[in-house]
XYZ file of C-alpha atoms in Angstrom:
291
model
C -73.746 -92.258 75.778
C -70.288 -92.887 77.228
C -70.665 -94.401 80.657
C -68.334 -95.072 83.540
C -68.429 -98.772 84.416
C -67.716 -100.615 87.653
C -66.687 -104.266 87.567
C -68.544 -106.516 90.004
C -66.529 -109.703 90.501
C -67.718 -112.761 92.402
C -65.882 -116.049 92.152
C -65.284 -116.801 88.490
C -67.945 -114.381 87.213
C -67.753 -110.661 86.531
C -70.297 -108.108 85.399
C -69.750 -104.510 84.380
C -72.370 -102.090 85.683
C -72.800 -98.369 85.050
C -71.371 -96.311 87.907
C -74.798 -94.752 88.407
C -77.825 -96.718 89.560
C -81.230 -95.868 90.965
C -82.223 -95.711 94.629
C -85.792 -96.198 95.874
C -85.779 -95.128 99.521
C -89.111 -93.345 100.245
C -90.530 -94.328 96.859
C -93.902 -96.042 96.687
C -95.106 -94.141 99.767
C -97.225 -91.461 98.091
C -94.632 -88.677 98.213
C -94.847 -88.442 94.416
C -97.438 -89.833 91.991
C -96.966 -93.589 91.627
C -97.152 -93.472 87.849
C -94.424 -90.826 87.819
C -92.105 -92.885 90.058
C -92.586 -95.964 87.867
C -91.886 -93.873 84.765
C -88.696 -92.571 86.423
C -87.381 -96.084 87.083
C -88.258 -97.140 83.555
C -86.543 -94.068 82.094
C -83.463 -95.050 84.073
C -83.513 -98.503 82.494
C -83.833 -96.897 79.066
C -80.802 -94.714 79.860
C -78.791 -97.769 80.905
C -79.053 -97.181 84.670
C -79.683 -100.877 85.167
C -79.091 -101.191 88.888
C -82.200 -100.570 90.992
C -81.651 -100.702 94.740
C -84.406 -101.444 97.244
C -84.948 -103.107 100.626
C -87.626 -104.826 102.632
C -87.323 -101.880 105.037
C -88.305 -99.229 102.504
C -91.943 -98.425 103.116
C -92.365 -101.867 104.693
C -92.076 -103.410 101.234
C -93.781 -100.586 99.316
C -90.628 -99.704 97.376
C -90.144 -103.323 96.322
C -93.717 -103.475 95.042
C -93.113 -100.289 93.048
C -89.931 -101.733 91.565
C -91.845 -104.875 90.663
C -94.317 -102.818 88.660
C -91.532 -100.862 86.978
C -89.609 -103.946 85.831
C -92.615 -105.951 84.690
C -91.808 -107.078 81.160
C -88.309 -105.543 81.515
C -86.679 -107.880 84.034
C -83.792 -108.690 81.706
C -82.898 -104.981 81.534
C -82.608 -104.576 85.308
C -80.009 -105.493 87.916
C -82.199 -105.761 91.009
C -80.795 -105.287 94.516
C -82.628 -105.708 97.808
C -81.654 -105.860 101.452
C -82.612 -107.952 104.456
C -83.121 -106.612 107.995
C -80.394 -107.803 110.400
C -83.002 -109.522 112.588
C -84.282 -111.430 109.551
C -80.807 -112.617 108.582
C -80.749 -116.035 110.286
C -80.072 -119.307 108.496
C -83.816 -119.862 107.957
C -85.330 -116.402 108.463
C -83.185 -114.936 105.671
C -84.633 -117.502 103.274
C -88.176 -116.463 104.219
C -87.322 -112.765 104.000
C -85.793 -113.191 100.556
C -88.798 -115.125 99.304
C -91.094 -112.361 100.574
C -88.987 -109.758 98.740
C -89.111 -111.818 95.548
C -92.883 -112.015 95.765
C -93.207 -108.254 96.219
C -90.800 -107.664 93.330
C -92.560 -110.147 91.083
C -89.337 -111.894 90.129
C -87.752 -115.309 90.614
C -84.315 -114.024 91.583
C -82.313 -111.081 92.865
C -79.096 -110.042 91.188
C -77.724 -108.948 94.559
C -78.958 -109.413 98.145
C -77.462 -107.381 100.987
C -77.436 -107.614 104.761
C -78.748 -104.117 105.543
C -76.474 -103.482 108.548
C -74.566 -105.532 111.141
C -76.818 -107.139 113.726
C -76.849 -109.662 116.545
C -77.325 -112.780 114.402
C -73.923 -114.402 113.827
C -72.540 -113.644 110.380
C -71.843 -117.304 109.712
C -75.592 -117.971 109.905
C -76.274 -115.223 107.391
C -73.547 -116.519 105.092
C -75.057 -120.001 105.282
C -78.449 -118.610 104.276
C -76.937 -116.583 101.430
C -75.112 -119.679 100.194
C -78.365 -121.638 100.178
C -80.111 -118.826 98.309
C -77.377 -118.771 95.678
C -77.548 -122.563 95.307
C -81.336 -122.356 94.873
C -80.990 -119.666 92.187
C -82.916 -117.120 94.247
C -79.990 -114.712 94.439
C -76.985 -114.416 92.140
C -74.681 -112.627 94.564
C -74.650 -111.349 98.119
C -73.150 -108.364 99.854
C -73.462 -106.146 102.899
C -74.379 -102.580 103.786
C -73.204 -100.164 106.488
C -70.152 -102.305 107.311
C -67.017 -100.459 108.445
C -63.542 -101.804 107.772
C -63.375 -103.894 110.976
C -66.742 -105.466 110.096
C -65.474 -106.232 106.597
C -62.302 -107.832 107.941
C -64.360 -110.017 110.281
C -66.597 -111.036 107.389
C -63.624 -111.829 105.153
C -62.204 -114.259 107.721
C -65.362 -116.384 107.759
C -65.912 -119.322 105.379
C -67.601 -117.876 102.312
C -67.086 -114.290 103.444
C -64.637 -113.696 100.628
C -67.505 -114.039 98.152
C -69.055 -110.768 99.358
C -69.611 -108.742 96.179
C -70.126 -105.218 97.485
C -70.522 -102.991 100.546
C -73.157 -100.244 100.401
C -72.392 -97.211 102.576
C -73.238 -93.542 102.927
C -70.771 -91.542 100.829
C -70.771 -88.039 99.430
C -68.526 -84.995 99.142
C -69.278 -83.821 102.691
C -68.978 -87.305 104.206
C -65.614 -88.771 103.201
C -64.650 -90.818 106.234
C -64.559 -94.079 104.256
C -61.583 -92.751 102.286
C -59.261 -93.227 105.284
C -59.509 -96.998 105.790
C -62.609 -98.649 104.310
C -62.297 -97.594 100.687
C -58.580 -98.459 100.445
C -59.253 -101.863 102.047
C -62.020 -102.607 99.574
C -59.820 -101.472 96.696
C -57.222 -104.031 97.733
C -59.946 -106.687 97.760
C -61.217 -105.513 94.334
C -64.619 -105.011 95.951
C -66.739 -102.076 94.742
C -68.638 -99.681 96.962
C -72.243 -98.625 96.511
C -72.812 -95.037 97.647
C -76.180 -94.154 99.119
C -77.197 -90.531 99.726
C -74.601 -89.388 97.131
C -76.307 -85.990 96.919
C -75.567 -85.312 100.591
C -79.137 -85.827 101.736
C -77.809 -87.119 105.056
C -74.683 -87.473 107.146
C -72.089 -84.849 108.128
C -74.599 -82.710 110.000
C -74.355 -79.052 109.059
C -72.845 -79.618 105.619
C -75.074 -79.113 102.585
C -73.007 -78.994 99.396
C -76.114 -78.609 97.203
C -76.761 -75.225 98.834
C -73.102 -74.146 98.907
C -72.685 -71.071 96.655
C -69.024 -71.892 96.019
C -69.898 -75.375 94.803
C -72.746 -73.899 92.772
C -70.335 -71.486 91.115
C -67.895 -74.284 90.322
C -70.686 -76.411 88.846
C -71.875 -73.500 86.701
C -68.327 -72.963 85.405
C -68.370 -76.596 84.253
C -71.826 -76.336 82.710
C -73.270 -78.667 85.341
C -75.874 -78.498 88.060
C -74.615 -78.920 91.639
C -76.250 -82.378 91.737
C -74.458 -83.475 88.567
C -71.157 -82.274 89.994
C -71.728 -84.181 93.243
C -72.585 -87.374 91.359
C -69.609 -87.023 89.009
C -67.367 -86.582 92.057
C -68.824 -89.631 93.836
C -68.184 -91.937 90.859
C -64.800 -90.458 89.899
C -62.058 -93.032 89.278
C -59.361 -93.473 91.907
C -55.974 -94.840 90.841
C -57.445 -95.200 87.379
C -60.325 -97.437 88.444
C -64.041 -96.799 88.770
C -64.990 -98.468 92.047
C -68.141 -96.656 93.243
C -71.731 -97.116 92.091
C -73.832 -94.165 93.260
C -77.550 -94.779 93.753
C -79.428 -91.468 93.887
C -83.209 -91.496 94.024
C -85.034 -89.745 91.198
C -88.819 -89.513 91.319
C -89.357 -88.162 87.786
C -88.013 -89.035 84.319
C -86.583 -85.518 83.994
C -84.640 -85.954 87.228
C -83.289 -89.274 85.935
C -82.091 -87.569 82.747
C -80.331 -84.896 84.795
C -78.602 -87.500 86.949
C -77.562 -89.632 83.979
C -75.468 -86.825 82.553
C -72.994 -87.317 85.403
C -71.850 -90.534 83.690
C -70.433 -88.440 80.850
C -68.470 -86.050 83.080
C -64.740 -86.322 83.685
C -63.481 -83.999 86.409
C -59.966 -82.671 85.889
C -57.340 -82.435 88.603
C -57.908 -78.712 89.120
C -61.616 -79.260 89.757
C -60.924 -82.139 92.131
C -58.426 -79.963 94.000
C -61.017 -77.199 94.405
C -63.555 -79.695 95.728
C -60.960 -81.104 98.135
C -60.323 -77.597 99.430
C -64.048 -77.020 99.974
C -64.710 -80.407 101.598
C -61.451 -82.065 102.667
C -61.325 -85.715 103.636
C -60.530 -86.417 107.304
C -56.903 -87.130 108.138
C -57.694 -89.985 110.511
C -60.360 -92.651 110.780
C -63.778 -91.494 111.952
C -66.895 -93.537 112.798
C -68.797 -94.790 109.786
C -71.508 -92.340 108.726
C -74.855 -94.167 108.744
C -78.486 -93.190 108.179
């Protein structure tokens, strides 16, 4: 399967990841059979969707425990991401929070550890904790989530802030505010974005592209489902570079297979123009969309 790849660069190391990963928000909470959710994550690994995103917040650790079961005996196939609450992101509390996540996940290390959103603990404390976690081999990289461009600029000015690997934000066809300032800034820094809610499950109140008959017609013309079209749009290259990793949740193996097809889709300029006409990007900066 041909896959779009995003390059994650930190310091002197770089790793290419598929532009589609797997989200776990609300998984492990009984909304779908546990065995089915585990099978979905494992099917994703088999399809090359290596990145699995979780957080201590999700189900108060339930999602991390589910991921731990899914990757048991397959750890080398997975790129595991988790996130720390802002109030747990102190120089010592972040260490404890990470260790608790590792225990729930049943692994010795995280491939990527994110500050879930900006909080009241000074960023330099969080950076110190992340540096200690990297030195101890408990995390390989760190990043942030729900940071707008001014937050990213503040982070970049701090010692060690330039080692931030990624920023995870809400991004989908009906919520394009990051295209005005944040995405261009990150492109200049060669820092990828991770897109949560790429199927427009949240944000931009009143807009639901999945239910839009015009988008449905366009998807059908391309031989795609509306969800596949939305994912292909989210991970489309800009200026010739793939720079977004979308992390939709899929609670069944069949859903994973449907999502994975988006990696094989290349949208032509005419299709992109039609999507722009349906859901234009804002012309000026707007507040960061957050769930």
